[in-house]
mmCIF file of C-alpha atoms and ligand atoms in Angstrom:
data_model
loop_
_atom_site.group_PDB
_atom_site.id
_atom_site.type_symbol
_atom_site.label_atom_id
_atom_site.label_comp_id
_atom_site.label_asym_id
_atom_site.label_seq_id
_atom_site.Cartn_x
_atom_site.Cartn_y
_atom_site.Cartn_z
ATOM 1 C CA UNK W 1 127.048 109.633 95.224
ATOM 2 C CA UNK W 2 124.111 111.977 94.621
ATOM 3 C CA UNK W 3 124.049 114.721 91.970
ATOM 4 C CA UNK W 4 121.367 117.420 92.080
ATOM 5 C CA UNK W 5 121.058 119.032 88.628
ATOM 6 C CA UNK W 6 119.205 122.096 87.335
ATOM 7 C CA UNK W 7 118.314 122.868 83.706
ATOM 8 C CA UNK W 8 116.705 126.206 82.742
ATOM 9 C CA UNK W 9 118.342 127.067 79.408
ATOM 10 C CA UNK W 10 115.154 127.442 77.366
ATOM 11 C CA UNK W 11 111.522 126.580 78.040
ATOM 12 C CA UNK W 12 111.699 123.648 80.482
ATOM 13 C CA UNK W 13 112.367 124.110 84.195
ATOM 14 C CA UNK W 14 113.856 120.763 85.093
ATOM 15 C CA UNK W 15 115.597 119.371 88.166
ATOM 16 C CA UNK W 16 116.897 115.842 88.645
ATOM 17 C CA UNK W 17 118.629 113.698 91.222
ATOM 18 C CA UNK W 18 121.099 111.161 89.823
ATOM 19 C CA UNK W 19 122.760 108.370 91.791
ATOM 20 C CA UNK W 20 126.326 107.420 90.843
ATOM 21 C CA UNK W 21 126.135 109.261 87.537
ATOM 22 C CA UNK W 22 123.763 106.989 85.653
ATOM 23 C CA UNK W 23 120.767 106.099 87.802
ATOM 24 C CA UNK W 24 117.850 108.542 87.658
ATOM 25 C CA UNK W 25 116.174 108.890 91.060
ATOM 26 C CA UNK W 26 114.005 111.791 89.894
ATOM 27 C CA UNK W 27 113.728 113.950 86.775
ATOM 28 C CA UNK W 28 111.027 116.585 87.182
ATOM 29 C CA UNK W 29 110.257 118.566 84.022
ATOM 30 C CA UNK W 30 107.969 121.566 84.246
ATOM 31 C CA UNK W 31 107.335 122.564 80.650
ATOM 32 C CA UNK W 32 106.379 126.070 79.524
ATOM 33 C CA UNK W 33 105.419 124.924 76.023
ATOM 34 C CA UNK W 34 101.663 125.685 76.403
ATOM 35 C CA UNK W 35 102.517 129.233 77.618
ATOM 36 C CA UNK W 36 104.799 130.019 74.656
ATOM 37 C CA UNK W 37 102.536 128.290 72.126
ATOM 38 C CA UNK W 38 100.220 131.268 71.699
ATOM 39 C CA UNK W 39 103.226 133.362 70.577
ATOM 40 C CA UNK W 40 104.413 130.732 68.069
ATOM 41 C CA UNK W 41 107.786 130.297 69.811
ATOM 42 C CA UNK W 42 109.689 130.869 73.036
ATOM 43 C CA UNK W 43 109.432 134.420 74.419
ATOM 44 C CA UNK W 44 112.673 134.893 76.415
ATOM 45 C CA UNK W 45 111.256 137.329 78.977
ATOM 46 C CA UNK W 46 108.314 135.058 79.757
ATOM 47 C CA UNK W 47 110.644 132.043 79.960
ATOM 48 C CA UNK W 48 112.787 133.758 82.629
ATOM 49 C CA UNK W 49 109.780 134.701 84.713
ATOM 50 C CA UNK W 50 108.378 131.185 84.584
ATOM 51 C CA UNK W 51 111.735 129.723 85.601
ATOM 52 C CA UNK W 52 111.870 132.085 88.600
ATOM 53 C CA UNK W 53 108.411 130.988 89.679
ATOM 54 C CA UNK W 54 108.946 127.260 89.233
ATOM 55 C CA UNK W 55 112.601 126.540 89.933
ATOM 56 C CA UNK W 56 112.424 126.129 93.732
ATOM 57 C CA UNK W 57 109.188 124.078 93.750
ATOM 58 C CA UNK W 58 110.791 121.822 91.099
ATOM 59 C CA UNK W 59 113.986 121.465 93.205
ATOM 60 C CA UNK W 60 111.820 120.495 96.181
ATOM 61 C CA UNK W 61 109.841 117.977 94.171
ATOM 62 C CA UNK W 62 112.995 116.405 92.697
ATOM 63 C CA UNK W 63 114.511 115.926 96.174
ATOM 64 C CA UNK W 64 111.233 114.545 97.550
ATOM 65 C CA UNK W 65 110.783 112.071 94.720
ATOM 66 C CA UNK W 66 114.384 110.898 95.126
ATOM 67 C CA UNK W 67 113.725 110.571 98.876
ATOM 68 C CA UNK W 68 116.827 112.536 99.826
ATOM 69 C CA UNK W 69 117.487 115.967 101.349
ATOM 70 C CA UNK W 70 119.809 118.736 100.187
ATOM 71 C CA UNK W 71 122.248 117.583 102.891
ATOM 72 C CA UNK W 72 122.596 114.166 101.221
ATOM 73 C CA UNK W 73 123.607 115.756 97.896
ATOM 74 C CA UNK W 74 127.306 115.438 96.943
ATOM 75 C CA UNK W 75 127.428 118.163 94.296
ATOM 76 C CA UNK W 76 125.107 120.489 92.358
ATOM 77 C CA UNK W 77 125.210 120.654 88.556
ATOM 78 C CA UNK W 78 123.659 123.453 86.516
ATOM 79 C CA UNK W 79 123.444 124.385 82.848
ATOM 80 C CA UNK W 80 125.313 127.674 82.298
ATOM 81 C CA UNK W 81 125.133 127.763 78.483
ATOM 82 C CA UNK W 82 124.366 127.789 75.650
ATOM 83 C CA UNK W 83 120.803 129.081 75.869
ATOM 84 C CA UNK W 84 118.707 132.155 76.619
ATOM 85 C CA UNK W 85 120.656 134.423 78.954
ATOM 86 C CA UNK W 86 117.774 135.344 81.257
ATOM 87 C CA UNK W 87 116.631 131.740 81.478
ATOM 88 C CA UNK W 88 120.150 130.433 82.179
ATOM 89 C CA UNK W 89 120.663 133.057 84.882
ATOM 90 C CA UNK W 90 117.767 131.686 86.928
ATOM 91 C CA UNK W 91 119.288 128.205 87.065
ATOM 92 C CA UNK W 92 122.807 129.499 87.703
ATOM 93 C CA UNK W 93 121.726 131.871 90.491
ATOM 94 C CA UNK W 94 119.601 129.171 92.126
ATOM 95 C CA UNK W 95 122.360 126.543 91.948
ATOM 96 C CA UNK W 96 124.881 129.009 93.371
ATOM 97 C CA UNK W 97 122.537 129.896 96.242
ATOM 98 C CA UNK W 98 121.923 126.205 97.043
ATOM 99 C CA UNK W 99 125.632 125.437 96.776
ATOM 100 C CA UNK W 100 126.508 128.299 99.131
ATOM 101 C CA UNK W 101 123.717 127.610 101.619
ATOM 102 C CA UNK W 102 124.315 123.853 101.852
ATOM 103 C CA UNK W 103 128.097 124.014 101.317
ATOM 104 C CA UNK W 104 128.039 121.677 98.301
ATOM 105 C CA UNK W 105 130.432 121.852 95.339
ATOM 106 C CA UNK W 106 129.068 123.439 92.178
ATOM 107 C CA UNK W 107 129.517 122.091 88.617
ATOM 108 C CA UNK W 108 128.804 124.271 85.543
ATOM 109 C CA UNK W 109 127.491 122.140 82.681
ATOM 110 C CA UNK W 110 127.438 122.770 78.943
ATOM 111 C CA UNK W 111 123.891 122.054 77.710
ATOM 112 C CA UNK W 112 125.048 120.374 74.465
ATOM 113 C CA UNK W 113 127.361 118.035 76.362
ATOM 114 C CA UNK W 114 124.369 117.252 78.582
ATOM 115 C CA UNK W 115 122.355 116.203 75.514
ATOM 116 C CA UNK W 116 125.120 113.751 74.536
ATOM 117 C CA UNK W 117 125.273 112.383 78.094
ATOM 118 C CA UNK W 118 121.540 111.533 78.004
ATOM 119 C CA UNK W 119 122.733 108.437 76.156
ATOM 120 C CA UNK W 120 124.693 107.237 79.207
ATOM 121 C CA UNK W 121 121.446 107.274 81.192
ATOM 122 C CA UNK W 122 119.517 105.287 78.579
ATOM 123 C CA UNK W 123 122.331 102.797 77.827
ATOM 124 C CA UNK W 124 124.313 101.613 80.844
ATOM 125 C CA UNK W 125 126.811 99.725 78.661
ATOM 126 C CA UNK W 126 127.728 102.777 76.536
ATOM 127 C CA UNK W 127 131.278 104.102 76.941
ATOM 128 C CA UNK W 128 133.422 106.484 74.893
ATOM 129 C CA UNK W 129 134.807 106.660 72.279
ATOM 130 C CA UNK W 130 131.903 107.290 69.918
ATOM 131 C CA UNK W 131 130.587 109.772 67.395
ATOM 132 C CA UNK W 132 127.640 111.962 68.441
ATOM 133 C CA UNK W 133 125.201 113.811 66.219
ATOM 134 C CA UNK W 134 123.558 116.484 68.371
ATOM 135 C CA UNK W 135 120.430 117.915 66.783
ATOM 136 C CA UNK W 136 118.309 120.311 68.804
ATOM 137 C CA UNK W 137 116.239 123.445 68.431
ATOM 138 C CA UNK W 138 119.328 125.614 68.769
ATOM 139 C CA UNK W 139 122.243 123.486 67.515
ATOM 140 C CA UNK W 140 123.382 120.883 65.015
ATOM 141 C CA UNK W 141 126.803 119.406 65.764
ATOM 142 C CA UNK W 142 128.933 116.379 64.956
ATOM 143 C CA UNK W 143 131.134 115.608 67.948
ATOM 144 C CA UNK W 144 133.858 113.031 68.559
ATOM 145 C CA UNK W 145 133.412 111.883 72.161
ATOM 146 C CA UNK W 146 136.857 110.487 72.896
ATOM 147 C CA UNK W 147 136.511 110.251 76.681
ATOM 148 C CA UNK W 148 134.085 111.348 79.391
ATOM 149 C CA UNK W 149 135.800 114.727 79.429
ATOM 150 C CA UNK W 150 137.329 114.836 75.973
ATOM 151 C CA UNK W 151 135.384 116.069 72.958
ATOM 152 C CA UNK W 152 136.274 117.249 69.488
ATOM 153 C CA UNK W 153 133.851 119.250 67.382
ATOM 154 C CA UNK W 154 133.938 117.983 63.767
ATOM 155 C CA UNK W 155 131.421 120.501 62.451
ATOM 156 C CA UNK W 156 128.282 122.430 63.204
ATOM 157 C CA UNK W 157 125.622 124.490 61.507
ATOM 158 C CA UNK W 158 126.532 127.794 59.926
ATOM 159 C CA UNK W 159 123.011 129.135 60.279
ATOM 160 C CA UNK W 160 119.756 127.471 61.389
ATOM 161 C CA UNK W 161 119.706 124.382 63.571
ATOM 162 C CA UNK W 162 117.809 121.347 62.283
ATOM 163 C CA UNK W 163 115.065 121.738 64.903
ATOM 164 C CA UNK W 164 114.704 125.422 64.101
ATOM 165 C CA UNK W 165 113.970 124.571 60.448
ATOM 166 C CA UNK W 166 111.338 122.016 61.541
ATOM 167 C CA UNK W 167 109.715 124.610 63.818
ATOM 168 C CA UNK W 168 109.677 127.456 61.273
ATOM 169 C CA UNK W 169 108.202 125.357 58.479
ATOM 170 C CA UNK W 170 105.540 123.961 60.793
ATOM 171 C CA UNK W 171 104.650 127.479 61.899
ATOM 172 C CA UNK W 172 104.132 128.684 58.323
ATOM 173 C CA UNK W 173 102.010 125.603 57.659
ATOM 174 C CA UNK W 174 99.840 126.669 60.625
ATOM 175 C CA UNK W 175 100.897 124.103 63.230
ATOM 176 C CA UNK W 176 101.526 125.018 66.875
ATOM 177 C CA UNK W 177 104.958 125.364 68.498
ATOM 178 C CA UNK W 178 107.064 123.247 68.677
ATOM 179 C CA UNK W 179 106.447 122.028 65.143
ATOM 180 C CA UNK W 180 109.056 119.243 64.983
ATOM 181 C CA UNK W 181 106.836 116.473 66.343
ATOM 182 C CA UNK W 182 103.983 117.635 64.068
ATOM 183 C CA UNK W 183 106.137 117.503 60.913
ATOM 184 C CA UNK W 184 107.346 114.064 62.035
ATOM 185 C CA UNK W 185 103.735 112.784 62.226
ATOM 186 C CA UNK W 186 102.718 114.334 58.876
ATOM 187 C CA UNK W 187 105.860 113.029 57.159
ATOM 188 C CA UNK W 188 104.902 109.445 58.014
ATOM 189 C CA UNK W 189 101.754 109.904 55.876
ATOM 190 C CA UNK W 190 103.295 111.711 52.893
ATOM 191 C CA UNK W 191 105.303 111.011 49.744
ATOM 192 C CA UNK W 192 108.926 111.971 50.421
ATOM 193 C CA UNK W 193 109.659 112.249 46.682
ATOM 194 C CA UNK W 194 106.774 114.633 45.951
ATOM 195 C CA UNK W 195 108.874 117.825 46.066
ATOM 196 C CA UNK W 196 112.640 118.055 45.558
ATOM 197 C CA UNK W 197 114.303 120.473 47.977
ATOM 198 C CA UNK W 198 117.988 121.473 47.832
ATOM 199 C CA UNK W 199 120.754 120.101 50.034
ATOM 200 C CA UNK W 200 123.570 122.374 51.143
ATOM 201 C CA UNK W 201 127.270 121.694 51.769
ATOM 202 C CA UNK W 202 126.988 118.073 50.719
ATOM 203 C CA UNK W 203 130.590 117.680 49.535
ATOM 204 C CA UNK W 204 132.532 114.798 51.091
ATOM 205 C CA UNK W 205 134.432 115.558 54.317
ATOM 206 C CA UNK W 206 132.485 118.765 54.876
ATOM 207 C CA UNK W 207 130.994 118.476 58.345
ATOM 208 C CA UNK W 208 129.373 121.878 58.453
ATOM 209 C CA UNK W 209 125.614 122.097 58.103
ATOM 210 C CA UNK W 210 123.331 124.751 56.660
ATOM 211 C CA UNK W 211 119.557 124.542 56.867
ATOM 212 C CA UNK W 212 118.528 128.109 56.092
ATOM 213 C CA UNK W 213 118.529 127.560 52.305
ATOM 214 C CA UNK W 214 116.358 124.477 52.695
ATOM 215 C CA UNK W 215 114.008 126.353 55.027
ATOM 216 C CA UNK W 216 113.683 129.207 52.492
ATOM 217 C CA UNK W 217 113.074 126.733 49.651
ATOM 218 C CA UNK W 218 110.222 125.105 51.563
ATOM 219 C CA UNK W 219 108.729 128.486 52.537
ATOM 220 C CA UNK W 220 109.007 129.673 48.896
ATOM 221 C CA UNK W 221 107.248 126.553 47.715
ATOM 222 C CA UNK W 222 104.393 127.102 50.190
ATOM 223 C CA UNK W 223 104.032 130.803 49.262
ATOM 224 C CA UNK W 224 104.144 130.094 45.514
ATOM 225 C CA UNK W 225 101.409 127.487 45.834
ATOM 226 C CA UNK W 226 99.322 129.953 47.845
ATOM 227 C CA UNK W 227 99.852 132.813 45.353
ATOM 228 C CA UNK W 228 98.848 130.591 42.483
ATOM 229 C CA UNK W 229 95.745 129.663 44.410
ATOM 230 C CA UNK W 230 96.844 126.053 44.366
ATOM 231 C CA UNK W 231 96.655 123.702 47.294
ATOM 232 C CA UNK W 232 99.503 121.572 48.525
ATOM 233 C CA UNK W 233 99.648 118.399 50.535
ATOM 234 C CA UNK W 234 101.054 119.165 54.027
ATOM 235 C CA UNK W 235 101.959 115.473 54.330
ATOM 236 C CA UNK W 236 103.991 115.520 51.091
ATOM 237 C CA UNK W 237 105.766 118.783 51.975
ATOM 238 C CA UNK W 238 106.580 117.481 55.474
ATOM 239 C CA UNK W 239 107.835 114.157 54.094
ATOM 240 C CA UNK W 240 109.938 115.796 51.349
ATOM 241 C CA UNK W 241 111.450 118.335 53.769
ATOM 242 C CA UNK W 242 112.143 115.728 56.446
ATOM 243 C CA UNK W 243 113.755 113.401 53.907
ATOM 244 C CA UNK W 244 116.139 116.188 52.838
ATOM 245 C CA UNK W 245 117.134 116.949 56.437
ATOM 246 C CA UNK W 246 117.487 113.274 57.345
ATOM 247 C CA UNK W 247 119.580 112.420 54.280
ATOM 248 C CA UNK W 248 121.931 115.326 55.012
ATOM 249 C CA UNK W 249 122.312 114.332 58.663
ATOM 250 C CA UNK W 250 122.827 110.648 57.857
ATOM 251 C CA UNK W 251 125.299 111.217 54.987
ATOM 252 C CA UNK W 252 127.475 113.542 57.066
ATOM 253 C CA UNK W 253 127.364 111.244 60.096
ATOM 254 C CA UNK W 254 128.440 108.197 58.051
ATOM 255 C CA UNK W 255 131.189 110.242 56.409
ATOM 256 C CA UNK W 256 132.370 111.405 59.857
ATOM 257 C CA UNK W 257 132.324 107.843 61.219
ATOM 258 C CA UNK W 258 134.366 106.638 58.242
ATOM 259 C CA UNK W 259 136.891 109.428 58.566
ATOM 260 C CA UNK W 260 137.250 109.190 62.353
ATOM 261 C CA UNK W 261 137.205 105.396 62.520
ATOM 262 C CA UNK W 262 134.578 105.576 65.288
ATOM 263 C CA UNK W 263 132.179 102.645 64.968
ATOM 264 C CA UNK W 264 129.590 103.669 67.562
ATOM 265 C CA UNK W 265 127.128 106.391 66.605
ATOM 266 C CA UNK W 266 124.839 108.164 69.064
ATOM 267 C CA UNK W 267 122.041 110.640 68.431
ATOM 268 C CA UNK W 268 121.203 113.412 70.899
ATOM 269 C CA UNK W 269 118.975 116.482 71.247
ATOM 270 C CA UNK W 270 115.289 117.100 70.647
ATOM 271 C CA UNK W 271 115.366 116.146 66.960
ATOM 272 C CA UNK W 272 116.726 112.705 67.974
ATOM 273 C CA UNK W 273 113.062 111.988 68.769
ATOM 274 C CA UNK W 274 112.300 112.194 65.016
ATOM 275 C CA UNK W 275 111.109 108.835 63.665
ATOM 276 C CA UNK W 276 112.433 109.361 60.143
ATOM 277 C CA UNK W 277 115.897 110.243 61.438
ATOM 278 C CA UNK W 278 116.034 107.351 63.885
ATOM 279 C CA UNK W 279 114.906 104.812 61.289
ATOM 280 C CA UNK W 280 117.367 106.023 58.656
ATOM 281 C CA UNK W 281 120.238 106.125 61.136
ATOM 282 C CA UNK W 282 119.394 102.649 62.448
ATOM 283 C CA UNK W 283 119.299 101.212 58.933
ATOM 284 C CA UNK W 284 122.570 102.743 57.788
ATOM 285 C CA UNK W 285 124.363 101.775 61.016
ATOM 286 C CA UNK W 286 123.206 98.165 60.545
ATOM 287 C CA UNK W 287 124.499 98.180 56.947
ATOM 288 C CA UNK W 288 127.866 99.616 58.002
ATOM 289 C CA UNK W 289 128.217 97.413 61.095
ATOM 290 C CA UNK W 290 128.138 100.376 63.485
ATOM 291 C CA UNK W 291 126.495 100.261 66.907
ATOM 292 C CA UNK W 292 123.716 102.832 67.176
ATOM 293 C CA UNK W 293 122.244 104.470 70.280
ATOM 294 C CA UNK W 294 119.724 107.183 71.013
ATOM 295 C CA UNK W 295 118.212 108.316 74.294
ATOM 296 C CA UNK W 296 114.672 107.338 75.242
ATOM 297 C CA UNK W 297 112.241 110.080 74.069
ATOM 298 C CA UNK W 298 111.887 111.896 77.424
ATOM 299 C CA UNK W 299 115.689 112.239 77.621
ATOM 300 C CA UNK W 300 115.998 113.551 74.020
ATOM 301 C CA UNK W 301 114.426 116.922 74.788
ATOM 302 C CA UNK W 302 115.656 119.227 77.569
ATOM 303 C CA UNK W 303 115.804 117.646 81.025
ATOM 304 C CA UNK W 304 117.746 117.899 84.271
ATOM 305 C CA UNK W 305 118.831 114.236 84.294
ATOM 306 C CA UNK W 306 121.206 114.642 81.336
ATOM 307 C CA UNK W 307 122.775 117.659 83.095
ATOM 308 C CA UNK W 308 123.185 115.556 86.235
ATOM 309 C CA UNK W 309 124.947 112.781 84.326
ATOM 310 C CA UNK W 310 127.350 115.267 82.729
ATOM 311 C CA UNK W 311 127.936 117.001 86.097
ATOM 312 C CA UNK W 312 128.809 113.658 87.736
ATOM 313 C CA UNK W 313 131.573 112.916 85.210
ATOM 314 C CA UNK W 314 132.915 116.464 85.539
ATOM 315 C CA UNK W 315 132.934 116.125 89.331
ATOM 316 C CA UNK W 316 134.797 112.798 89.022
ATOM 317 C CA UNK W 317 137.428 114.755 87.130
ATOM 318 C CA UNK W 318 137.516 117.596 89.696
ATOM 319 C CA UNK W 319 136.008 120.145 87.320
ATOM 320 C CA UNK W 320 134.153 122.286 89.836
ATOM 321 C CA UNK W 321 132.971 125.867 89.399
ATOM 322 C CA UNK W 322 133.070 128.632 91.980
ATOM 323 C CA UNK W 323 130.767 131.516 92.863
ATOM 324 C CA UNK W 324 131.917 133.455 89.796
ATOM 325 C CA UNK W 325 130.013 131.001 87.546
ATOM 326 C CA UNK W 326 127.916 133.052 85.140
ATOM 327 C CA UNK W 327 125.453 132.360 82.313
ATOM 328 C CA UNK W 328 127.153 132.018 78.907
ATOM 329 C CA UNK W 329 124.447 132.170 76.216
ATOM 330 C CA UNK W 330 126.859 131.397 73.357
ATOM 331 C CA UNK W 331 128.996 128.795 75.159
ATOM 332 C CA UNK W 332 130.662 126.400 72.747
ATOM 333 C CA UNK W 333 131.634 122.805 73.421
ATOM 334 C CA UNK W 334 134.287 122.687 76.158
ATOM 335 C CA UNK W 335 135.736 120.308 73.631
ATOM 336 C CA UNK W 336 139.396 120.212 73.106
ATOM 337 C CA UNK W 337 140.371 120.073 76.769
ATOM 338 C CA UNK W 338 141.738 116.665 77.756
HETATM 339 O O1 KG4 O 1 116.900 119.709 72.628
HETATM 340 P P1 KG4 O 1 115.637 120.461 72.666
HETATM 341 O O2 KG4 O 1 114.571 120.033 73.643
HETATM 342 O O3 KG4 O 1 115.869 121.970 72.953
HETATM 343 C C1 KG4 O 1 116.998 122.645 72.552
HETATM 344 O O4 KG4 O 1 118.058 122.511 73.246
HETATM 345 O O5 KG4 O 1 116.903 123.316 71.515
HETATM 346 O O6 KG4 O 1 115.069 120.427 71.188
HETATM 347 C C2 KG4 O 1 113.848 120.999 70.818
HETATM 348 C C3 KG4 O 1 113.703 120.843 69.335
HETATM 349 C C4 KG4 O 1 112.543 121.630 68.772
HETATM 350 O O7 KG4 O 1 113.005 122.325 67.640
HETATM 351 C C5 KG4 O 1 111.544 120.544 68.401
HETATM 352 O O8 KG4 O 1 110.704 120.892 67.320
HETATM 353 C C6 KG4 O 1 112.471 119.422 68.018
HETATM 354 O O9 KG4 O 1 113.479 119.464 68.997
HETATM 355 N N1 KG4 O 1 111.787 118.107 68.031
HETATM 356 C C7 KG4 O 1 111.587 117.378 66.918
HETATM 357 C C8 KG4 O 1 110.863 116.229 67.322
HETATM 358 N N2 KG4 O 1 110.647 116.308 68.672
HETATM 359 C C9 KG4 O 1 111.230 117.477 69.087
HETATM 360 N N3 KG4 O 1 111.946 117.591 65.648
HETATM 361 C C10 KG4 O 1 111.598 116.665 64.741
HETATM 362 N N4 KG4 O 1 110.896 115.552 65.033
HETATM 363 C C11 KG4 O 1 110.499 115.291 66.311
HETATM 364 N N5 KG4 O 1 109.819 114.185 66.598
HETATM 365 ZN ZN1 ZN O 2 118.423 121.255 74.419
#
């Protein structure tokens, strides 16, 4: 069974072909990062235009690399939310056109569920149930994955996503977009106890997150140092900030695993590529006797393959969309459905 999958929710135009749900035949990612970099972040209007220009060439390349034609495809998956509305619309309109033209069933995929499903591509033995921590540029969520089509949201961020905090701090420190990987590199060289930053909502059994207070505390620290004419060590600030984020994420994940009884923990989303987070999560899971998984780096950030994997399991369950499928920028986890 072949799944063709399109992802255009933010700043990557990506199309993949997946065989039988878990085997990647192609995963073409055309990134717009260098284009948005000069603006310090993603410009939605530019993102949409780039998607329009690149989506069909990327579809063609994905099919060619997989050595199949559109006729061989069994169904077409596409991200319809959450994300930037104009960017999502390009993928949705393209997938609908392909579905109509080639008479192939359409599957509308939730981007966050796609991030979780990246783990099924990297780890063939992985099966639900497990606990997922999804940390991306737009979201931070703790999700109980009880079956391939059964999710329960335990908590999410009230304000900034983890990745957003990484990006904003890096920007103020003068590093190019996206700043997460840069902070990760600096943190490895710094003293994580140099500056104490506050943690929010750290009471037991509270699975909500809040990173805006931490972000403001770091920005205040940087401005105060500047105003006093004092220098600061970017490595120490990065390490201290990252430690605060990582400790919060790890503490809440362990608490959620204990409460839910789930003994397999998976990381997902762009911030899953963070070395400090991965190391801390690996260590704590070993201590607690939990099994720990994360996707390989290329499948952590946005890609079509993860959307294809999710679409396959939805198709297996008969969850097809029709021509009324529309972009839903604020789509939440399809979650509680069984
Ligand atoms: O999942 P993703 O590709 O896009 C969204 O769906 O948002 O995540 C992108 C986010 C960005 O905020 C980026 O800075 C962050 O993931 N990121 C990292 C690392 N690599 C990417 N954050 C921290 N450490 C990293 N190594
Ligand atoms: Zn994403």
